[in-house]
Coordinates of C-alpha atoms and ligand atoms in Angstrom, one line a residue:
X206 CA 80.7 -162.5 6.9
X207 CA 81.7 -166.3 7.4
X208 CA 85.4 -164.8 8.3
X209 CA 83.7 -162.3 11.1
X210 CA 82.0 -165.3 12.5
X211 CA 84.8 -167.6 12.8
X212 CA 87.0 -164.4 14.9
X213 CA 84.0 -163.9 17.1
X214 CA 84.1 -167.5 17.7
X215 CA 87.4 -167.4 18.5
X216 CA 87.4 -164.7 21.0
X217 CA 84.7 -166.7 22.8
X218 CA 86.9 -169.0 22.9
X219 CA 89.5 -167.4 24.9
X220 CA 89.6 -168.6 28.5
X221 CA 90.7 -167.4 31.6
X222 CA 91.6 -170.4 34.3
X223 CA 93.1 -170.4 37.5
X224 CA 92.5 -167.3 39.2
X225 CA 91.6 -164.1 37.5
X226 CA 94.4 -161.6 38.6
X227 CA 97.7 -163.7 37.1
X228 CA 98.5 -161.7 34.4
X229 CA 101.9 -159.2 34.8
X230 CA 105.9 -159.9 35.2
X231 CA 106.6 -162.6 38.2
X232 CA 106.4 -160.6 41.2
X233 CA 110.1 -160.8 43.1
X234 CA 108.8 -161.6 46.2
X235 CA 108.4 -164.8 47.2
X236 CA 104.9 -165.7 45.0
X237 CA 104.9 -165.3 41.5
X238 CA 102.2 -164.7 38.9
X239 CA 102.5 -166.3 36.0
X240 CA 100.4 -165.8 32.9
X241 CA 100.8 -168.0 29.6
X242 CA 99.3 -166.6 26.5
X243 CA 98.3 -169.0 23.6
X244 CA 97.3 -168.6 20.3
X245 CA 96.6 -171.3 17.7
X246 CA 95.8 -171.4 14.0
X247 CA 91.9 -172.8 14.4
X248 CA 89.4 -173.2 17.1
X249 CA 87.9 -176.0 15.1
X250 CA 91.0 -178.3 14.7
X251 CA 90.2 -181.8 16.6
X252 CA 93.9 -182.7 17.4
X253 CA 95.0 -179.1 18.5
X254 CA 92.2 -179.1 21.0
X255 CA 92.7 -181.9 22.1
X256 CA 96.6 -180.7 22.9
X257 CA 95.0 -177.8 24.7
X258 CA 93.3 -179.9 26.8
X259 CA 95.7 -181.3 27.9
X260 CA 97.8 -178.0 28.5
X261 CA 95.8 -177.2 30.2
X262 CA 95.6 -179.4 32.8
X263 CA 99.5 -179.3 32.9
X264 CA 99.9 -176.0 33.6
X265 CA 97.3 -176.5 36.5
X266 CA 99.0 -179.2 38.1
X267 CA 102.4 -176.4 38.4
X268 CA 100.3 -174.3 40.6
X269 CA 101.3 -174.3 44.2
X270 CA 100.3 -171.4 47.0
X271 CA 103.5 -169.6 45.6
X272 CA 102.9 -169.2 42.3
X273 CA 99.4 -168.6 40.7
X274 CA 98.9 -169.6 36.7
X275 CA 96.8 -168.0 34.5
X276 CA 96.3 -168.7 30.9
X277 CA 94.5 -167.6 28.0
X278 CA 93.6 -169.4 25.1
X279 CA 92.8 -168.0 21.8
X280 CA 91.7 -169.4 18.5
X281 CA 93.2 -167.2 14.9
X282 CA 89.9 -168.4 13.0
X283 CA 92.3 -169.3 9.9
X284 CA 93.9 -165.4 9.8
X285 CA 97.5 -164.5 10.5
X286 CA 96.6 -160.8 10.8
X287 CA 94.0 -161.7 13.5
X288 CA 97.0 -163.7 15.3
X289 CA 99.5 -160.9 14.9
X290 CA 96.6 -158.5 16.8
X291 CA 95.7 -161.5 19.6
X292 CA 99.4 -161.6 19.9
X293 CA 99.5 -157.8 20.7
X294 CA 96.6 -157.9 23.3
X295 CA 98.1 -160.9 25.4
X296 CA 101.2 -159.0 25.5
X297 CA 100.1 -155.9 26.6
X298 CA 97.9 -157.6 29.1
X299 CA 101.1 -158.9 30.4
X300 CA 101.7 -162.1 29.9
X301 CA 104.8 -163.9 30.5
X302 CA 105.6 -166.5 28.3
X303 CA 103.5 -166.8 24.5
X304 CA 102.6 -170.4 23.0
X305 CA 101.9 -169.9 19.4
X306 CA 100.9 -172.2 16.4
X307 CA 101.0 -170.2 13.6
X308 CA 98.1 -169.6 11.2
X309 CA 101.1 -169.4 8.2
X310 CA 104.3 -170.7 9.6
X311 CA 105.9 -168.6 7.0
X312 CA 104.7 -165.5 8.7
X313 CA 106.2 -165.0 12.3
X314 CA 108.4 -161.8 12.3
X315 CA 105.5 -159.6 13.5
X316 CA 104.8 -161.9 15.8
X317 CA 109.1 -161.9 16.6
X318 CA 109.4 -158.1 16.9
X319 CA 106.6 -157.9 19.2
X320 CA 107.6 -160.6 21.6
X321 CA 110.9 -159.5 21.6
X322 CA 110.0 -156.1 22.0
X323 CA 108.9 -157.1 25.2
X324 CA 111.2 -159.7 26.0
X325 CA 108.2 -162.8 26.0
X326 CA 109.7 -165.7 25.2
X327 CA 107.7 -167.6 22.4
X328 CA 107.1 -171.7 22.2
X329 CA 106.0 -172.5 19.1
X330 CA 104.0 -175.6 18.7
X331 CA 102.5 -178.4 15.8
X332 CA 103.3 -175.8 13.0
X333 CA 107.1 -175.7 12.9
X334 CA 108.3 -172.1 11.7
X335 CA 111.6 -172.4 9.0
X336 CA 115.3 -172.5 10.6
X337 CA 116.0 -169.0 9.2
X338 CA 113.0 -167.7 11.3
X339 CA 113.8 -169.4 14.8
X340 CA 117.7 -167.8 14.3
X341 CA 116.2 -164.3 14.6
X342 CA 116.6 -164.3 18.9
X343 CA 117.5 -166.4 21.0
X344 CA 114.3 -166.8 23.2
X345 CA 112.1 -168.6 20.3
X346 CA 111.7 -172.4 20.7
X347 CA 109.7 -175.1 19.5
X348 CA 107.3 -178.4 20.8
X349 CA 106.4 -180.9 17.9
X350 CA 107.1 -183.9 16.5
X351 CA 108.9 -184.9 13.6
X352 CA 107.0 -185.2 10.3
X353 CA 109.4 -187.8 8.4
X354 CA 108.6 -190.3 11.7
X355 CA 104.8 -190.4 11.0
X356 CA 105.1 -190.7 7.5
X357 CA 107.4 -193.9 8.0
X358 CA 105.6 -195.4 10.8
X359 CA 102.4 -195.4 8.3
X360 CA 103.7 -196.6 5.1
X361 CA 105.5 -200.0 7.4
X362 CA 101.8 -200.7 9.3
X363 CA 100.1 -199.9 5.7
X364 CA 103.1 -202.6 3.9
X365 CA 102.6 -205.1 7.2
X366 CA 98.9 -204.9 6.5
X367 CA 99.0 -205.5 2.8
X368 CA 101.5 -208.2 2.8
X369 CA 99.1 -210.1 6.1
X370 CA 96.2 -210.0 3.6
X371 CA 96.8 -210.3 -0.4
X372 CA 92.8 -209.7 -0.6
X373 CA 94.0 -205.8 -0.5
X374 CA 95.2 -206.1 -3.9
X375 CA 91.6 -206.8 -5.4
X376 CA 92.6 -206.6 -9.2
X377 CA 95.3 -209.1 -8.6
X378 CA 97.4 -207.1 -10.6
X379 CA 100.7 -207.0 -8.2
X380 CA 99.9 -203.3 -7.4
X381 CA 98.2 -201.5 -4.8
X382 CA 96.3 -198.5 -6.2
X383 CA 96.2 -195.5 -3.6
X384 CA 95.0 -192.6 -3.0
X385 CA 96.3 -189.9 -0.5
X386 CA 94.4 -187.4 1.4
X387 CA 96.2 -184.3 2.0
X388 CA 96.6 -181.8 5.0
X389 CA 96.8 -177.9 4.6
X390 CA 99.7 -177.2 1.2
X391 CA 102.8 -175.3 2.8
X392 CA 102.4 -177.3 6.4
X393 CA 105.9 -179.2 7.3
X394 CA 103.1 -182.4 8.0
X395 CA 101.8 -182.5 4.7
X396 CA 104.4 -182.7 2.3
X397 CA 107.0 -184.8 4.1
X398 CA 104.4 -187.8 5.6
X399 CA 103.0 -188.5 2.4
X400 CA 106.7 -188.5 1.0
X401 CA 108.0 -190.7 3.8
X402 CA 104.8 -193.2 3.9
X403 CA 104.7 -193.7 0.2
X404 CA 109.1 -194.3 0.3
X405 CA 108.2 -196.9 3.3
X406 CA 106.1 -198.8 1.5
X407 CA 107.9 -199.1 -1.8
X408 CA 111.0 -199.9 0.5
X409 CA 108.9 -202.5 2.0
X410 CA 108.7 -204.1 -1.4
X411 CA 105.1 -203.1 -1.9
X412 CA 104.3 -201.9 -5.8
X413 CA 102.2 -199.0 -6.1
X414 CA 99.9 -197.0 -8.2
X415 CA 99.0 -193.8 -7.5
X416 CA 95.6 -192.7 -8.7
X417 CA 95.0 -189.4 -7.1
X418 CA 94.9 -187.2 -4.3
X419 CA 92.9 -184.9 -3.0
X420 CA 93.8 -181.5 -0.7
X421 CA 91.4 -181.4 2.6
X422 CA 93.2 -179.0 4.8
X423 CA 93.2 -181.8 7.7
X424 CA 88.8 -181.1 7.7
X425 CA 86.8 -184.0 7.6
X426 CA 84.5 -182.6 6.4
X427 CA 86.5 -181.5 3.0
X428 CA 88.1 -185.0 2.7
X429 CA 85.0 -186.6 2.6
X430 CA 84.4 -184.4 -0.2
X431 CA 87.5 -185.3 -2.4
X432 CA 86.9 -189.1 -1.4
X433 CA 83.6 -188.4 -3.0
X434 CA 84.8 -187.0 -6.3
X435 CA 87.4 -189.9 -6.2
X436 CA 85.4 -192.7 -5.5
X437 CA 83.0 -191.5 -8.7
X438 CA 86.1 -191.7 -11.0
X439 CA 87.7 -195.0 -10.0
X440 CA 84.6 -196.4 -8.1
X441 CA 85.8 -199.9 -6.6
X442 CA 89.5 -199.5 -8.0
X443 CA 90.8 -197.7 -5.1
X444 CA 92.4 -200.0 -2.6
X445 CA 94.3 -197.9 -0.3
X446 CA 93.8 -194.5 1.4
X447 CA 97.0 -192.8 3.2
X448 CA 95.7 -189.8 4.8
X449 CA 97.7 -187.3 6.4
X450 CA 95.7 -187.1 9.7
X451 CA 92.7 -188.8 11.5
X452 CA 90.0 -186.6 10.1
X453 CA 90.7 -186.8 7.1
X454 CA 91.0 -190.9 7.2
X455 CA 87.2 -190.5 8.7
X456 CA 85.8 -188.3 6.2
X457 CA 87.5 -190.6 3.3
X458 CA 85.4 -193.1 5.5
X459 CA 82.0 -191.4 5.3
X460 CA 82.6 -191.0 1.6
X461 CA 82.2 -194.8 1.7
X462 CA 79.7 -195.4 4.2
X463 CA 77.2 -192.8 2.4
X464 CA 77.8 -194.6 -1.3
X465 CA 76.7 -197.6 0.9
X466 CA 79.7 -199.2 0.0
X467 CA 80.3 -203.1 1.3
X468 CA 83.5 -204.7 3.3
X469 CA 84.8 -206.5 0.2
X470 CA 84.5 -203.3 -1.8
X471 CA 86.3 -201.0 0.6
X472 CA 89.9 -200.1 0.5
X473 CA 92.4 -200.0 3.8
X474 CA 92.4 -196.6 5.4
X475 CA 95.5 -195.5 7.3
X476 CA 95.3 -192.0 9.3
X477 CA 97.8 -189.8 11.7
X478 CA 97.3 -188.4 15.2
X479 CA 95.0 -191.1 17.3
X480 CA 92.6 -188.7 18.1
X481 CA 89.9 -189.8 20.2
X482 CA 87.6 -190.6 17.3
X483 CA 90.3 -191.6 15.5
X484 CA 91.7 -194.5 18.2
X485 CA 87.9 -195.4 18.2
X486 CA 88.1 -196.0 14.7
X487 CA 91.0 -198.4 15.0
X488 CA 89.2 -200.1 18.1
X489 CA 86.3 -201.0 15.9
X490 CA 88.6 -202.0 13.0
X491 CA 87.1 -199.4 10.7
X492 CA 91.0 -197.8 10.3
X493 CA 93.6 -200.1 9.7
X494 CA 96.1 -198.0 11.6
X495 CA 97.1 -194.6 12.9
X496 CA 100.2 -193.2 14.1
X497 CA 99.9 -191.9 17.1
X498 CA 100.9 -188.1 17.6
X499 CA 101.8 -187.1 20.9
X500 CA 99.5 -184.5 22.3
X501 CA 100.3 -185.3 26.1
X502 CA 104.0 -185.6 26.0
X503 CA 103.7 -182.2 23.5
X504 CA 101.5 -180.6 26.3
X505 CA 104.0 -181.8 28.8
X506 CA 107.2 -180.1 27.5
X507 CA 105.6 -177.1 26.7
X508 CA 104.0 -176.7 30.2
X509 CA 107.9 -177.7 31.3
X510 CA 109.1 -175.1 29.2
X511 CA 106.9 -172.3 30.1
X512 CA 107.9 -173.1 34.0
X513 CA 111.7 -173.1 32.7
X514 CA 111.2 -169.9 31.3
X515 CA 109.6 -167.9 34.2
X516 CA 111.2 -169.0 36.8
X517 CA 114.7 -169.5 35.2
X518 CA 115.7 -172.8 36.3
X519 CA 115.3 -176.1 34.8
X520 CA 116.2 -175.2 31.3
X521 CA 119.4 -177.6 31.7
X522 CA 116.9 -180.5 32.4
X523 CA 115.0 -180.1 28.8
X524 CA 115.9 -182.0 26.1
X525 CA 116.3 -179.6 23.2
X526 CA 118.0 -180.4 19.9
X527 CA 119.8 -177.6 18.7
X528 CA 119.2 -175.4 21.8
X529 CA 115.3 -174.7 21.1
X530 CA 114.0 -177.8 19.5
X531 CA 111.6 -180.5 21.5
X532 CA 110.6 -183.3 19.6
X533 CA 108.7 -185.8 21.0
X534 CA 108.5 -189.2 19.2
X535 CA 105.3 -191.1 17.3
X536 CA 104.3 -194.6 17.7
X537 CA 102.1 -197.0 15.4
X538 CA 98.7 -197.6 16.8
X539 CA 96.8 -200.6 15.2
X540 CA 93.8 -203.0 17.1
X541 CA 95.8 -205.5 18.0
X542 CA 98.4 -202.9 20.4
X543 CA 95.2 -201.4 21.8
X544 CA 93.9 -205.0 22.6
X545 CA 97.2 -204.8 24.7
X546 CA 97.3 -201.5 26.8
Ligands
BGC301 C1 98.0 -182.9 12.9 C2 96.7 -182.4 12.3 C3 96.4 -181.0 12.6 C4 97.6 -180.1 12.2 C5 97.3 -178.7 12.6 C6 99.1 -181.9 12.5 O1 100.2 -182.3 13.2 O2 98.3 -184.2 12.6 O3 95.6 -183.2 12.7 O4 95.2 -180.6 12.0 O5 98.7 -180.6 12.8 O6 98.4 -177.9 12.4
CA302 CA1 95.8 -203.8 -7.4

């Protein structure tokens, strides 16, 4: 029943903007109607609609009198099968180019044969597919960002942070005892930014002691959970908490705040993305840090990308690694640089 809700959600959640008759090949006259089909893993993930928003508004600003846009935007409510069939609709509706962020990035050959089928070009986004996958045809790319940079930039602002206050280690006991909250297992973010923050920070000279972690699936809502069950077994011995996105550093945070916990008793929180709520966060010096994850730039050369594609010019002008790659970078976000912009 809960799984029924969450599709019917989803298909709400499709949108039509710009114009109601874009969808079918470019028309060879002069105008052209383009029509962008999107898919994405979950209509209630904070950072992936907040990179549809702005996708949104990037694909507006290409329409001119020539050429009309149209795009649809569909959420998988957590189910790869219910992707593969959204997939199907959008592509016998017509539409031009796909975007796609996989529900199981292992999973995209349905997805593949369908597209190509067809001959719709597929940008996949935020959930990176494996290598093998993107070799089988040559019109599959993919907009992201590259895990290992996140993971780095938070263990040095979590190491700069410890070293600029010795009150983080509260035992005294040359260690800093962390915890990490984890995004969904089998997601290229998961894994490799805990690895690269925790390798940071021990390169940074920082000793540490792992005491747990807990799997939230990037939910808030789940992480305040774990952070719940953790606090009760180590109570005030926890004194750092790397968490693999935002909302997961601010539902480690409620944990806290509902067990009433005081300043001097809480441990630094370090998150990834820089969400709205989560840049807030930093602002009010609840967060220590976050790194921030690129959602316009992302939106930006995917929006670049779909125009490339349709119109078949100005694919020598992107900046693809390895012929379908687009990475854009992260940067560290902490009070102090928000004080400055
Ligand atoms: C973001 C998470 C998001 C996930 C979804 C990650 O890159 O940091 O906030 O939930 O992508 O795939
Ligand atoms: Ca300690």
């Amino acid at each position: 029943m809960k799984g029924r809700k969450k599709i019917a959600a989803g298909m709400l959640c499709c949108m039509c903007i710009l114009g109601v008759n874009g969808c079918g090949q470019a028309d060879s006259d002069n105008s052209q109607n383009v029509y962008v089909g999107v898919t994405y893993y979950d209509q209630s993930d904070i950072f992936l609609n907040e990179l549809l928003d702005c996708f949104k508004k990037e694909i507006q600003d290409l329409e001119s009198e020539e050429k009309k846009i149209s795009v649809t935007i569909q959420g998988a409510g957590g189910s790869q099968r219910t992707q593969d069939d959204q997939v199907k609709e959008l592509i016998d509706g017509g539409c031009n180019v796909l975007c796609v962020n996989l529900v199981d990035r292992t999973d995209p050959s349905e997805i593949i044969d369908l597209a190509r089928e067809k001959q719709v070009p597929i940008i996949f986004f935020n959930r990176e597919p494996v290598a093998e996958d993107m070799a089988q045809w040559e019109q599959l790319y993919y907009v992201g960002a590259k895990a290992e940079e996140s993971g780095t930039m938070q263990g040095e602002m979590a190491a700069e942070a410890i070293k600029a206050n010795p009150q983080v280690d509260r035992n005294k006991d040359g260690k800093i005892q962390y915890v990490v909250l984890e995004g969904e297992p089998g997601h290229q973010d998961t894994i490799i930014r805990t690895e690269n923050a925790v390798e940071s920070l021990k390169a940074e000279g920082i000793e540490l002691e792992k005491l747990s972690y807990g799997l939230a699936n990037w939910n808030r809502a789940q992480a305040e959970n774990r952070m719940s069950q953790m606090i009760s077994q180590y109570q005030t011995k926890i004194e750092l908490v790397l968490a693999n996105n935002d909302e997961m550093a601010l539902g480690a945070m409620d944990a806290y705040e509902k067990l009433n916990y005081t300043e001097s008793t809480l441990p630094l929180f370090f998150g990834i993305d820089g969400t709205k709520v989560g840049l807030e966060a930093v602002r009010d010096s609840r967060l220590s840090g976050t790194v921030y994850n690129d959602k316009e730039g992302q939106a930006k050369a995917m929006a670049k990308l779909v125009e490339a594609l349709v119109t078949g010019s100005g694919m020598e002008d992107m900046d693809f690694e390895n012929q379908k790659y687009l990475y854009l970078p992260y940067a560290k976000v902490t009070e102090e640089q928000l004080e400055i912009d």
